Amino acid sequence: MAMTDTLKETLLFVDDEESILEVASEYFRAKGYHILTAENGRIAADIIASEKIDCCFTDINMPEMDGLELAEHIRTVDNTIPVIIMTGYPSLDNTIRTLKNGVVDFLIKPVNLNQLEICVKRVMRERRLFIKNIFLTKEVEGKQRLEALNRELTYKVKEVNTLNRIMTDFTTIGSSMDLFKRVVELSTELTRADEACFYVINEAVQRPVQVARSVVGGNGNPRGKADRPSAAGDAPGACSMDVSQLILDNCNEDKPLLIHENSSVHGLPADIRSMMLVPLTIRNKVFGVLAVSVLQGDVRFSEKDLYYMSFMANKAAYAIENIALYENIYENLFATLYAFVGAIEARDPYTEQHSNRVTKIAMALCRAMGGTQEEQDILNVAGQLHDIGKIGIRDDILLKPGRLTDEEFRLIKEHPVIGAKIVERLGLWDREKTIIRCHHERYDGNGYPDGLAGEEIPMLARILSVADVYDAIASDRAYRQRMEEGRILEIMYGGSGTQFDAGVIDTFRSLYGQGVLKSIVESTP
């Protein structure tokens, strides 16, 4: 049977002698303990499964489950519960068996109740210390696991950031040479290397050709500064050690090479302490090799360093291939568009080279007005293509020698819109497209196709408008001869603030006075 109370520690007494259970229960309840009793080990095991027990006193010899079996069961389900054996038949064999089962004390019947209480207090004190030690141990283990997880997470975050940085850096680079420079700069930053060089491999040249170099410290160069290109081992910009043969040998393997510690490696100069060679492959063919070196100090490259460099080489190869493809497409597009312009000018021999002259004049004006290189590049495209829309104008209108009718003039005024749409469909040059559309707008708002005025007209379109009109009236046309110089200047200066932006005309006046514009017109046939 089981008896319960709501007091402090819970003691479980297990004995097949009911008198012992009654005496112990009465005594310890009076002392403020919560008492549970069981007649044998099986009943005790059921109680332990449903109740929280702080200490168990048990006889050895009982039916169904004896005390030693109960002690083993308790040790299995909860090793924090202390078990005290009470027996009237002590033996060496039983004593040894109790120790094996984790019993904390062994009392001989008849047990003095005062002695039993002292035993309970001692065991409870030891149990509290034992449990506290378990909690502390678990807390330390938990903290250690948390620190290990935190270190692992920090490492993973660092790794992801590194890989993301590599991918991000290469997406914004627009030329192959800039990409080579960034590869070597990033190599020294990520691996703590002293030197990184990128070599291009070409079957026509028997030695690797260095195209970019980054050094740390030596030669007065700060970390990541890229030197000028040179052949391996030749000029002052070359890597400090000649590793040409090692590079060529590694190209045949087409696999990354990690030399953690230089122990007289064949083909590797003794001054290089650690090195990585990473091939850059495009379409299954080695295009170049990245050589990263440690020349001094205790830094040695690891498998992780090689992984980063291989990842970077892979992304660089992809970027180089895209750049090459883009540059090829870009050049082909320009060739096609210029062919359109050439076809237009071939239809009208009077306007041949008009686009070239307009472009040069517009760029000169832009440069004199403090325009950036980017703005000049935009004008270089827009100027060459500003009349491309005339490809859609019929010859009988475009080449008409006499005055145009209103309908014919309406049709020819569509060429800026046609030109802008041609460029728009290519998906490139948004700013250039806008300039092409706006190059016939007037500052006073009376131009076409949109009737824009003043600041509504892009500044580069205002510049192009001045260049276009000047070359048009300073050149022979199908419907008239080149105007007299005085009449040309009268139209240009007289249009300041009405047809043209006054600021652009002021610059035009200055360049004209210097003979710059006349020189452009005369030097472009």
Short mmCIF file of C-alpha atoms in Angstrom, two decimals:
data_model
loop_
_atom_site.label_atom_id
_atom_site.label_comp_id
_atom_site.label_asym_id
_atom_site.label_seq_id
_atom_site.Cartn_x
_atom_site.Cartn_y
_atom_site.Cartn_z
CA MET A 1 0.00 0.00 0.00
CA ALA A 2 1.00 3.64 -0.33
CA MET A 3 0.53 6.55 2.05
CA THR A 4 1.21 10.17 1.12
CA ASP A 5 1.63 13.50 2.85
CA THR A 6 2.54 16.99 1.64
CA LEU A 7 5.72 17.78 3.51
CA LYS A 8 9.44 18.25 2.58
CA GLU A 9 11.73 15.42 1.26
CA THR A 10 9.97 12.27 0.12
CA LEU A 11 11.23 9.01 1.64
CA LEU A 12 10.21 5.61 0.33
CA PHE A 13 10.37 2.66 2.75
CA VAL A 14 10.18 -0.81 1.18
CA ASP A 15 9.81 -3.87 3.45
CA ASP A 16 7.58 -6.92 3.66
CA GLU A 17 7.31 -6.43 7.45
CA GLU A 18 4.37 -4.08 8.01
CA SER A 19 5.46 -3.20 11.56
CA ILE A 20 8.71 -1.73 10.30
CA LEU A 21 6.82 0.37 7.74
CA GLU A 22 4.42 1.68 10.39
CA VAL A 23 7.14 2.62 12.89
CA ALA A 24 9.34 4.32 10.26
CA SER A 25 6.40 6.17 8.74
CA GLU A 26 5.15 7.51 12.08
CA TYR A 27 8.62 8.60 13.17
CA PHE A 28 9.64 10.41 9.99
CA ARG A 29 6.26 12.06 9.44
CA ALA A 30 6.67 13.57 12.86
CA LYS A 31 10.02 14.90 11.70
CA GLY A 32 8.34 16.64 8.71
CA TYR A 33 9.12 14.19 5.90
CA HIS A 34 6.78 13.04 3.15
CA ILE A 35 6.55 9.25 3.52
CA LEU A 36 5.67 6.57 0.95
CA THR A 37 5.70 2.84 1.71
CA ALA A 38 5.71 -0.34 -0.34
CA GLU A 39 5.52 -4.05 0.60
CA ASN A 40 7.95 -5.24 -2.08
CA GLY A 41 10.19 -4.10 -4.90
CA ARG A 42 7.53 -4.37 -7.64
CA ILE A 43 5.14 -2.01 -5.78
CA ALA A 44 8.05 0.32 -5.06
CA ALA A 45 8.96 0.41 -8.77
CA ASP A 46 5.38 1.46 -9.62
CA ILE A 47 5.53 4.24 -7.01
CA ILE A 48 8.87 5.49 -8.37
CA ALA A 49 7.35 5.64 -11.87
CA SER A 50 4.60 8.03 -10.68
CA GLU A 51 6.08 9.89 -7.68
CA LYS A 52 9.12 12.07 -7.08
CA ILE A 53 11.36 10.18 -4.62
CA ASP A 54 14.29 11.74 -2.75
CA CYS A 55 15.55 8.61 -0.90
CA CYS A 56 14.70 4.91 -0.76
CA PHE A 57 15.16 2.53 2.23
CA THR A 58 14.68 -1.12 1.29
CA ASP A 59 14.97 -4.59 2.77
CA ILE A 60 16.86 -7.22 0.73
CA ASN A 61 14.73 -10.31 1.07
CA MET A 62 11.23 -9.60 -0.30
CA PRO A 63 8.81 -11.46 -2.60
CA GLU A 64 8.34 -10.65 -6.34
CA MET A 65 11.31 -8.20 -6.46
CA ASP A 66 14.00 -8.15 -3.78
CA GLY A 67 15.92 -5.11 -2.57
CA LEU A 68 18.99 -5.63 -4.74
CA GLU A 69 16.84 -5.92 -7.87
CA LEU A 70 15.00 -2.77 -6.80
CA ALA A 71 18.32 -0.94 -6.29
CA GLU A 72 19.42 -1.93 -9.82
CA HIS A 73 16.05 -0.74 -11.21
CA ILE A 74 16.35 2.61 -9.42
CA ARG A 75 19.92 3.08 -10.67
CA THR A 76 18.65 2.51 -14.20
CA VAL A 77 15.66 4.90 -14.11
CA ASP A 78 17.12 7.68 -11.91
CA ASN A 79 20.65 7.45 -10.57
CA THR A 80 20.14 10.54 -8.38
CA ILE A 81 17.89 8.62 -5.93
CA PRO A 82 20.07 7.26 -3.08
CA VAL A 83 19.26 3.70 -1.97
CA ILE A 84 19.95 2.44 1.60
CA ILE A 85 19.76 -1.27 2.30
CA MET A 86 18.29 -2.52 5.63
CA THR A 87 18.79 -6.23 6.37
CA GLY A 88 18.82 -8.57 9.31
CA TYR A 89 21.07 -11.07 7.49
CA PRO A 90 24.24 -9.27 6.43
CA SER A 91 26.79 -11.13 4.35
CA LEU A 92 29.93 -10.29 2.35
CA ASP A 93 28.23 -11.37 -0.85
CA ASN A 94 25.25 -9.06 -0.27
CA THR A 95 27.56 -6.19 0.65
CA ILE A 96 29.50 -6.57 -2.59
CA ARG A 97 26.29 -6.83 -4.62
CA THR A 98 24.88 -3.65 -3.02
CA LEU A 99 28.03 -1.71 -3.93
CA LYS A 100 27.74 -2.89 -7.52
CA ASN A 101 24.13 -1.66 -7.64
CA GLY A 102 25.01 1.84 -6.44
CA VAL A 103 23.70 1.50 -2.86
CA VAL A 104 24.98 4.39 -0.71
CA ASP A 105 24.65 2.76 2.74
CA PHE A 106 24.09 -0.62 4.41
CA LEU A 107 22.21 -0.76 7.77
CA ILE A 108 21.78 -3.80 10.05
CA LYS A 109 18.37 -4.53 11.58
CA PRO A 110 17.11 -3.74 14.08
CA VAL A 111 17.87 -0.15 13.09
CA ASN A 112 17.88 2.59 15.70
CA LEU A 113 15.48 5.34 14.56
CA ASN A 114 17.86 8.12 15.65
CA GLN A 115 20.63 6.43 13.69
CA LEU A 116 18.24 6.14 10.74
CA GLU A 117 17.47 9.89 10.90
CA ILE A 118 21.17 10.76 10.99
CA CYS A 119 21.64 8.53 7.94
CA VAL A 120 18.75 10.29 6.13
CA LYS A 121 20.19 13.76 6.81
CA ARG A 122 23.64 12.72 5.63
CA VAL A 123 22.34 11.07 2.50
CA MET A 124 20.05 14.03 1.67
CA ARG A 125 22.97 16.45 2.06
CA GLU A 126 25.15 14.30 -0.20
CA ARG A 127 22.28 13.96 -2.71
CA ARG A 128 21.82 17.73 -2.90
CA LEU A 129 25.54 18.14 -3.56
CA PHE A 130 25.43 15.34 -6.12
CA ILE A 131 22.47 16.87 -7.97
CA LYS A 132 24.04 20.32 -7.83
CA ASN A 133 27.22 18.86 -9.31
CA ILE A 134 25.20 17.19 -12.07
CA PHE A 135 23.44 20.49 -12.87
CA LEU A 136 26.75 22.35 -12.89
CA THR A 137 28.29 19.70 -15.11
CA LYS A 138 25.35 19.87 -17.48
CA GLU A 139 25.49 23.67 -17.42
CA VAL A 140 29.19 23.60 -18.26
CA GLU A 141 28.58 21.03 -20.99
CA GLY A 142 25.68 23.08 -22.33
CA LYS A 143 27.81 26.22 -22.28
CA GLN A 144 30.62 24.39 -24.07
CA ARG A 145 28.19 23.09 -26.67
CA LEU A 146 26.77 26.59 -27.09
CA GLU A 147 30.27 28.05 -27.49
CA ALA A 148 31.14 25.35 -30.02
CA LEU A 149 27.94 26.03 -31.95
CA ASN A 150 28.64 29.76 -31.79
CA ARG A 151 32.17 29.22 -33.12
CA GLU A 152 30.82 27.02 -35.88
CA LEU A 153 28.12 29.56 -36.74
CA THR A 154 30.66 32.41 -36.74
CA TYR A 155 32.89 30.36 -39.02
CA LYS A 156 29.99 29.58 -41.37
CA VAL A 157 28.91 33.24 -41.45
CA LYS A 158 32.49 34.29 -42.21
CA GLU A 159 32.70 31.68 -44.95
CA VAL A 160 29.38 32.77 -46.50
CA ASN A 161 30.47 36.43 -46.33
CA THR A 162 33.76 35.55 -48.02
CA LEU A 163 32.07 33.62 -50.83
CA ASN A 164 29.44 36.35 -51.21
CA ARG A 165 32.16 38.99 -51.39
CA ILE A 166 33.90 37.05 -54.16
CA MET A 167 30.69 36.75 -56.17
CA THR A 168 29.70 40.40 -55.59
CA ASP A 169 33.11 41.78 -56.52
CA PHE A 170 33.12 40.10 -59.92
CA THR A 171 29.58 41.12 -60.91
CA THR A 172 30.48 44.82 -61.07
CA ILE A 173 33.69 44.57 -63.11
CA GLY A 174 33.39 45.67 -66.72
CA SER A 175 36.73 44.78 -68.31
CA SER A 176 39.04 41.77 -68.34
CA MET A 177 42.06 43.73 -67.12
CA ASP A 178 40.15 45.14 -64.15
CA LEU A 179 39.03 41.62 -63.33
CA PHE A 180 42.60 40.27 -63.38
CA LYS A 181 43.65 43.04 -61.00
CA ARG A 182 40.77 42.32 -58.66
CA VAL A 183 41.61 38.60 -58.59
CA VAL A 184 45.15 39.22 -57.29
CA GLU A 185 44.06 41.96 -54.89
CA LEU A 186 41.39 39.74 -53.37
CA SER A 187 43.86 36.84 -53.13
CA THR A 188 46.19 38.73 -50.80
CA GLU A 189 43.28 40.08 -48.77
CA LEU A 190 41.63 36.69 -48.18
CA THR A 191 44.68 34.50 -47.56
CA ARG A 192 47.21 36.81 -45.85
CA ALA A 193 49.61 36.07 -48.70
CA ASP A 194 52.63 38.24 -49.40
CA GLU A 195 52.22 38.14 -53.17
CA ALA A 196 49.68 37.10 -55.80
CA CYS A 197 50.21 37.06 -59.57
CA PHE A 198 47.90 36.18 -62.42
CA TYR A 199 49.40 34.66 -65.55
CA VAL A 200 47.78 34.18 -68.93
CA ILE A 201 48.66 30.92 -70.68
CA ASN A 202 48.90 30.94 -74.47
CA GLU A 203 50.10 28.13 -76.70
CA ALA A 204 51.87 30.63 -78.96
CA VAL A 205 54.02 31.84 -76.03
CA GLN A 206 56.19 29.29 -74.26
CA ARG A 207 56.24 31.19 -70.96
CA PRO A 208 53.33 32.33 -68.77
CA VAL A 209 52.61 36.04 -69.25
CA GLN A 210 51.96 37.96 -66.05
CA VAL A 211 49.09 40.42 -66.47
CA ALA A 212 48.41 41.46 -62.86
CA ARG A 213 50.23 41.40 -59.53
CA SER A 214 49.37 42.28 -55.94
CA VAL A 215 51.96 42.51 -53.16
CA VAL A 216 51.90 43.22 -49.45
CA GLY A 217 54.64 45.38 -48.00
CA GLY A 218 57.70 44.84 -50.21
CA ASN A 219 58.81 47.29 -52.92
CA GLY A 220 56.90 50.04 -51.18
CA ASN A 221 53.57 48.70 -52.33
CA PRO A 222 50.62 48.64 -49.92
CA ARG A 223 48.37 45.58 -49.58
CA GLY A 224 46.41 44.90 -52.73
CA LYS A 225 48.18 47.33 -55.07
CA ALA A 226 48.37 45.83 -58.56
CA ASP A 227 51.52 46.35 -60.63
CA ARG A 228 51.66 46.80 -64.39
CA PRO A 229 51.66 43.68 -66.60
CA SER A 230 54.90 41.98 -67.58
CA ALA A 231 56.28 38.60 -68.64
CA ALA A 232 57.00 36.21 -65.77
CA GLY A 233 60.34 36.98 -64.16
CA ASP A 234 61.26 39.82 -66.51
CA ALA A 235 60.41 43.44 -65.70
CA PRO A 236 60.27 45.22 -62.32
CA GLY A 237 56.53 44.51 -62.20
CA ALA A 238 57.08 40.75 -62.35
CA CYS A 239 56.64 38.39 -59.42
CA SER A 240 59.76 38.28 -57.26
CA MET A 241 60.34 34.57 -58.02
CA ASP A 242 60.34 32.80 -61.38
CA VAL A 243 57.88 29.93 -61.12
CA SER A 244 57.24 29.63 -64.85
CA GLN A 245 58.12 25.96 -65.18
CA LEU A 246 56.07 25.01 -62.13
CA ILE A 247 53.10 26.87 -63.60
CA LEU A 248 53.45 25.12 -66.96
CA ASP A 249 53.76 21.73 -65.27
CA ASN A 250 50.65 22.41 -63.20
CA CYS A 251 48.70 23.50 -66.31
CA ASN A 252 49.13 20.01 -67.69
CA GLU A 253 47.51 18.62 -64.55
CA ASP A 254 44.65 21.14 -64.70
CA LYS A 255 44.18 20.87 -60.92
CA PRO A 256 44.80 23.32 -58.06
CA LEU A 257 48.16 22.81 -56.35
CA LEU A 258 48.72 23.44 -52.64
CA ILE A 259 52.26 23.51 -51.27
CA HIS A 260 51.70 23.91 -47.53
CA GLU A 261 55.39 23.94 -46.66
CA ASN A 262 58.23 24.26 -49.16
CA SER A 263 60.56 21.36 -48.48
CA SER A 264 62.76 21.58 -51.58
CA VAL A 265 59.83 21.24 -54.00
CA HIS A 266 61.12 20.85 -57.56
CA GLY A 267 60.77 24.08 -59.52
CA LEU A 268 59.83 26.17 -56.46
CA PRO A 269 62.35 28.79 -55.32
CA ALA A 270 63.56 28.29 -51.74
CA ASP A 271 62.44 31.80 -50.74
CA ILE A 272 58.79 30.84 -51.26
CA ARG A 273 57.62 29.24 -48.02
CA SER A 274 54.08 28.30 -49.03
CA MET A 275 52.27 28.50 -52.36
CA MET A 276 49.04 27.86 -54.23
CA LEU A 277 48.65 27.52 -58.00
CA VAL A 278 45.05 27.66 -59.19
CA PRO A 279 44.21 27.23 -62.89
CA LEU A 280 41.48 29.36 -64.43
CA THR A 281 39.63 27.28 -66.99
CA ILE A 282 37.32 28.53 -69.74
CA ARG A 283 35.45 25.91 -71.80
CA ASN A 284 37.62 23.08 -70.45
CA LYS A 285 40.84 24.82 -71.45
CA VAL A 286 43.32 26.48 -69.08
CA PHE A 287 43.25 30.19 -69.80
CA GLY A 288 45.40 31.42 -66.93
CA VAL A 289 46.93 30.54 -63.56
CA LEU A 290 46.69 32.35 -60.22
CA ALA A 291 49.90 32.04 -58.18
CA VAL A 292 49.64 33.01 -54.49
CA SER A 293 52.77 32.97 -52.31
CA VAL A 294 53.99 33.37 -48.74
CA LEU A 295 57.54 34.75 -48.68
CA GLN A 296 58.05 35.42 -44.98
CA GLY A 297 56.49 34.91 -41.56
CA ASP A 298 54.56 31.94 -40.17
CA VAL A 299 51.52 31.99 -42.46
CA ARG A 300 50.98 28.69 -44.30
CA PHE A 301 48.21 28.02 -46.77
CA SER A 302 45.51 25.49 -45.87
CA GLU A 303 42.89 23.46 -47.72
CA LYS A 304 40.40 26.22 -46.85
CA ASP A 305 42.60 28.83 -48.55
CA LEU A 306 42.80 26.61 -51.63
CA TYR A 307 39.01 26.22 -51.58
CA TYR A 308 38.54 30.02 -51.56
CA MET A 309 41.04 30.51 -54.37
CA SER A 310 39.47 27.74 -56.47
CA PHE A 311 36.01 29.20 -55.91
CA MET A 312 37.29 32.64 -56.90
CA ALA A 313 39.02 31.27 -60.02
CA ASN A 314 35.79 29.58 -61.05
CA LYS A 315 33.78 32.79 -60.66
CA ALA A 316 36.51 34.82 -62.38
CA ALA A 317 36.48 32.43 -65.35
CA TYR A 318 32.72 32.80 -65.62
CA ALA A 319 33.00 36.60 -65.42
CA ILE A 320 35.79 36.74 -68.02
CA GLU A 321 33.76 34.61 -70.39
CA ASN A 322 30.75 36.90 -69.92
CA ILE A 323 32.86 40.01 -70.42
CA ALA A 324 34.33 38.59 -73.61
CA LEU A 325 30.88 37.62 -74.83
CA TYR A 326 29.46 41.05 -73.94
CA GLU A 327 32.36 42.87 -75.57
CA ASN A 328 31.90 40.80 -78.70
CA ILE A 329 28.14 41.45 -78.77
CA TYR A 330 28.72 45.12 -78.00
CA GLU A 331 31.17 45.47 -80.87
CA ASN A 332 28.87 43.58 -83.23
CA LEU A 333 25.93 45.83 -82.30
CA PHE A 334 27.97 48.93 -82.91
CA ALA A 335 29.15 47.54 -86.24
CA THR A 336 25.54 46.88 -87.23
CA LEU A 337 24.30 50.28 -86.14
CA TYR A 338 27.18 52.08 -87.81
CA ALA A 339 26.37 50.12 -90.94
CA PHE A 340 22.86 51.60 -90.73
CA VAL A 341 24.35 55.08 -90.40
CA GLY A 342 26.71 54.36 -93.29
CA ALA A 343 23.74 53.23 -95.40
CA ILE A 344 21.91 56.48 -94.64
CA GLU A 345 24.91 58.62 -95.50
CA ALA A 346 25.52 56.57 -98.66
CA ARG A 347 21.97 57.46 -99.79
CA ASP A 348 22.84 61.14 -99.39
CA PRO A 349 26.43 61.95 -100.44
CA TYR A 350 25.98 65.47 -99.10
CA THR A 351 25.65 64.22 -95.52
CA GLU A 352 28.50 61.70 -95.65
CA GLN A 353 30.56 61.82 -92.42
CA HIS A 354 27.96 64.17 -90.90
CA SER A 355 27.54 61.87 -87.85
CA ASN A 356 31.31 61.70 -87.27
CA ARG A 357 31.66 65.49 -87.36
CA VAL A 358 28.64 66.05 -85.11
CA THR A 359 30.05 63.55 -82.60
CA LYS A 360 33.47 65.20 -82.50
CA ILE A 361 31.99 68.69 -82.14
CA ALA A 362 29.60 67.58 -79.39
CA MET A 363 32.38 65.86 -77.45
CA ALA A 364 34.59 68.95 -77.76
CA LEU A 365 31.76 71.14 -76.41
CA CYS A 366 31.10 68.71 -73.57
CA ARG A 367 34.77 68.54 -72.65
CA ALA A 368 35.09 72.35 -72.65
CA MET A 369 32.01 72.60 -70.38
CA GLY A 370 33.62 70.28 -67.81
CA GLY A 371 31.75 67.13 -68.83
CA THR A 372 32.91 63.83 -67.38
CA GLN A 373 34.47 61.03 -69.38
CA GLU A 374 31.23 59.08 -69.00
CA GLU A 375 29.25 61.96 -70.52
CA GLN A 376 31.68 62.21 -73.40
CA ASP A 377 31.34 58.44 -73.96
CA ILE A 378 27.55 58.81 -74.04
CA LEU A 379 27.83 61.56 -76.65
CA ASN A 380 30.21 59.39 -78.63
CA VAL A 381 27.43 56.81 -79.04
CA ALA A 382 24.49 59.21 -79.33
CA GLY A 383 26.33 61.43 -81.81
CA GLN A 384 27.18 58.55 -84.13
CA LEU A 385 23.58 57.27 -84.02
CA HIS A 386 21.56 60.50 -83.76
CA ASP A 387 20.26 60.27 -87.36
CA ILE A 388 19.85 56.48 -87.49
CA GLY A 389 16.07 56.98 -87.60
CA LYS A 390 16.39 58.37 -91.13
CA ILE A 391 16.70 54.77 -92.27
CA GLY A 392 12.90 54.79 -92.05
CA ILE A 393 12.44 57.91 -94.23
CA ARG A 394 11.73 57.47 -97.95
CA ASP A 395 14.43 58.55 -100.42
CA ASP A 396 12.08 60.90 -102.25
CA ILE A 397 11.70 62.88 -99.01
CA LEU A 398 15.20 62.46 -97.57
CA LEU A 399 16.94 63.39 -100.86
CA LYS A 400 14.42 65.96 -102.11
CA PRO A 401 16.38 68.94 -103.53
CA GLY A 402 13.58 71.46 -103.06
CA ARG A 403 11.48 72.68 -100.17
CA LEU A 404 9.55 70.00 -98.26
CA THR A 405 5.77 70.07 -98.05
CA ASP A 406 4.13 70.19 -94.62
CA GLU A 407 3.35 66.45 -94.84
CA GLU A 408 6.87 65.63 -95.94
CA PHE A 409 8.30 67.72 -93.09
CA ARG A 410 5.96 65.92 -90.66
CA LEU A 411 7.31 62.59 -91.86
CA ILE A 412 10.96 63.60 -91.65
CA LYS A 413 10.39 64.92 -88.10
CA GLU A 414 9.67 61.32 -87.09
CA HIS A 415 13.30 60.27 -87.46
CA PRO A 416 14.29 61.08 -83.82
CA VAL A 417 11.46 58.83 -82.57
CA ILE A 418 12.36 56.07 -85.04
CA GLY A 419 16.03 56.27 -84.00
CA ALA A 420 15.18 56.12 -80.30
CA LYS A 421 13.02 53.04 -80.86
CA ILE A 422 15.79 51.27 -82.81
CA VAL A 423 18.20 51.76 -79.90
CA GLU A 424 15.53 50.95 -77.30
CA ARG A 425 14.87 47.53 -78.80
CA LEU A 426 18.49 46.60 -78.26
CA GLY A 427 17.98 46.96 -74.51
CA LEU A 428 21.07 49.19 -74.20
CA TRP A 429 21.98 52.85 -73.83
CA ASP A 430 18.93 54.39 -72.11
CA ARG A 431 20.56 57.81 -71.83
CA GLU A 432 21.79 57.65 -75.40
CA LYS A 433 18.27 56.74 -76.55
CA THR A 434 16.86 59.84 -74.79
CA ILE A 435 19.47 62.11 -76.38
CA ILE A 436 18.72 60.71 -79.85
CA ARG A 437 15.03 61.40 -79.32
CA CYS A 438 15.63 64.93 -78.03
CA HIS A 439 18.32 66.26 -80.38
CA HIS A 440 15.77 68.33 -82.36
CA GLU A 441 14.09 69.88 -79.30
CA ARG A 442 14.43 73.66 -78.96
CA TYR A 443 15.25 75.55 -75.79
CA ASP A 444 12.10 77.72 -76.26
CA GLY A 445 9.86 74.63 -76.52
CA ASN A 446 9.14 74.90 -80.27
CA GLY A 447 11.14 71.83 -81.29
CA TYR A 448 10.10 68.23 -81.90
CA PRO A 449 9.03 65.50 -81.27
CA ASP A 450 7.84 66.31 -77.71
CA GLY A 451 8.03 70.10 -77.50
CA LEU A 452 10.30 70.06 -74.45
CA ALA A 453 11.74 73.34 -73.20
CA GLY A 454 14.69 74.56 -71.13
CA GLU A 455 15.85 72.20 -68.41
CA GLU A 456 13.35 69.57 -69.56
CA ILE A 457 15.77 68.82 -72.39
CA PRO A 458 18.74 66.70 -71.21
CA MET A 459 21.96 68.72 -71.15
CA LEU A 460 23.76 66.32 -73.50
CA ALA A 461 20.87 66.63 -75.98
CA ARG A 462 21.22 70.43 -75.84
CA ILE A 463 24.93 70.05 -76.61
CA LEU A 464 24.24 67.63 -79.47
CA SER A 465 21.62 70.00 -80.91
CA VAL A 466 24.18 72.79 -81.25
CA ALA A 467 26.70 70.43 -82.88
CA ASP A 468 24.08 69.02 -85.26
CA VAL A 469 22.80 72.39 -86.47
CA TYR A 470 26.29 73.83 -86.86
CA ASP A 471 27.50 70.95 -89.04
CA ALA A 472 24.25 70.96 -91.03
CA ILE A 473 24.55 74.62 -92.04
CA ALA A 474 28.34 74.46 -92.45
CA SER A 475 28.07 71.55 -94.94
CA ASP A 476 26.63 71.09 -98.42
CA ARG A 477 23.13 69.58 -98.52
CA ALA A 478 20.90 68.26 -101.30
CA TYR A 479 18.63 71.28 -101.04
CA ARG A 480 21.32 73.99 -100.61
CA GLN A 481 25.02 74.81 -100.59
CA ARG A 482 27.08 75.42 -97.48
CA MET A 483 26.17 78.78 -95.92
CA GLU A 484 28.51 81.73 -95.74
CA GLU A 485 30.56 81.99 -92.55
CA GLY A 486 28.83 85.17 -91.42
CA ARG A 487 25.38 83.64 -91.91
CA ILE A 488 26.46 80.50 -89.99
CA LEU A 489 27.51 82.56 -86.97
CA GLU A 490 24.39 84.73 -87.23
CA ILE A 491 22.16 81.64 -86.98
CA MET A 492 24.18 80.05 -84.17
CA TYR A 493 24.62 83.13 -82.00
CA GLY A 494 21.14 84.41 -82.80
CA GLY A 495 19.61 81.17 -81.53
CA SER A 496 21.07 81.60 -78.04
CA GLY A 497 18.27 81.32 -75.49
CA THR A 498 15.64 80.44 -78.13
CA GLN A 499 16.73 77.51 -80.26
CA PHE A 500 19.82 76.75 -78.17
CA ASP A 501 20.91 76.71 -74.54
CA ALA A 502 22.77 80.02 -73.97
CA GLY A 503 25.47 78.28 -71.91
CA VAL A 504 26.25 75.86 -74.72
CA ILE A 505 26.40 78.73 -77.24
CA ASP A 506 28.85 80.59 -75.01
CA THR A 507 31.14 77.56 -75.12
CA PHE A 508 30.55 77.23 -78.86
CA ARG A 509 31.59 80.88 -79.31
CA SER A 510 34.79 80.25 -77.34
CA LEU A 511 35.76 77.11 -79.28
CA TYR A 512 34.89 78.71 -82.59
CA GLY A 513 37.11 81.68 -81.76
CA GLN A 514 39.96 79.27 -81.00
CA GLY A 515 39.49 77.54 -84.37
CA VAL A 516 38.69 74.20 -82.71
CA LEU A 517 35.35 73.66 -84.47
CA LYS A 518 36.62 74.67 -87.91
CA SER A 519 39.52 72.26 -87.47
CA ILE A 520 37.11 69.40 -86.68
CA VAL A 521 34.97 70.10 -89.76
CA GLU A 522 37.96 70.40 -92.08
CA SER A 523 39.77 67.30 -90.71
CA THR A 524 36.72 65.03 -91.10
CA PRO A 525 36.05 64.52 -94.83
#
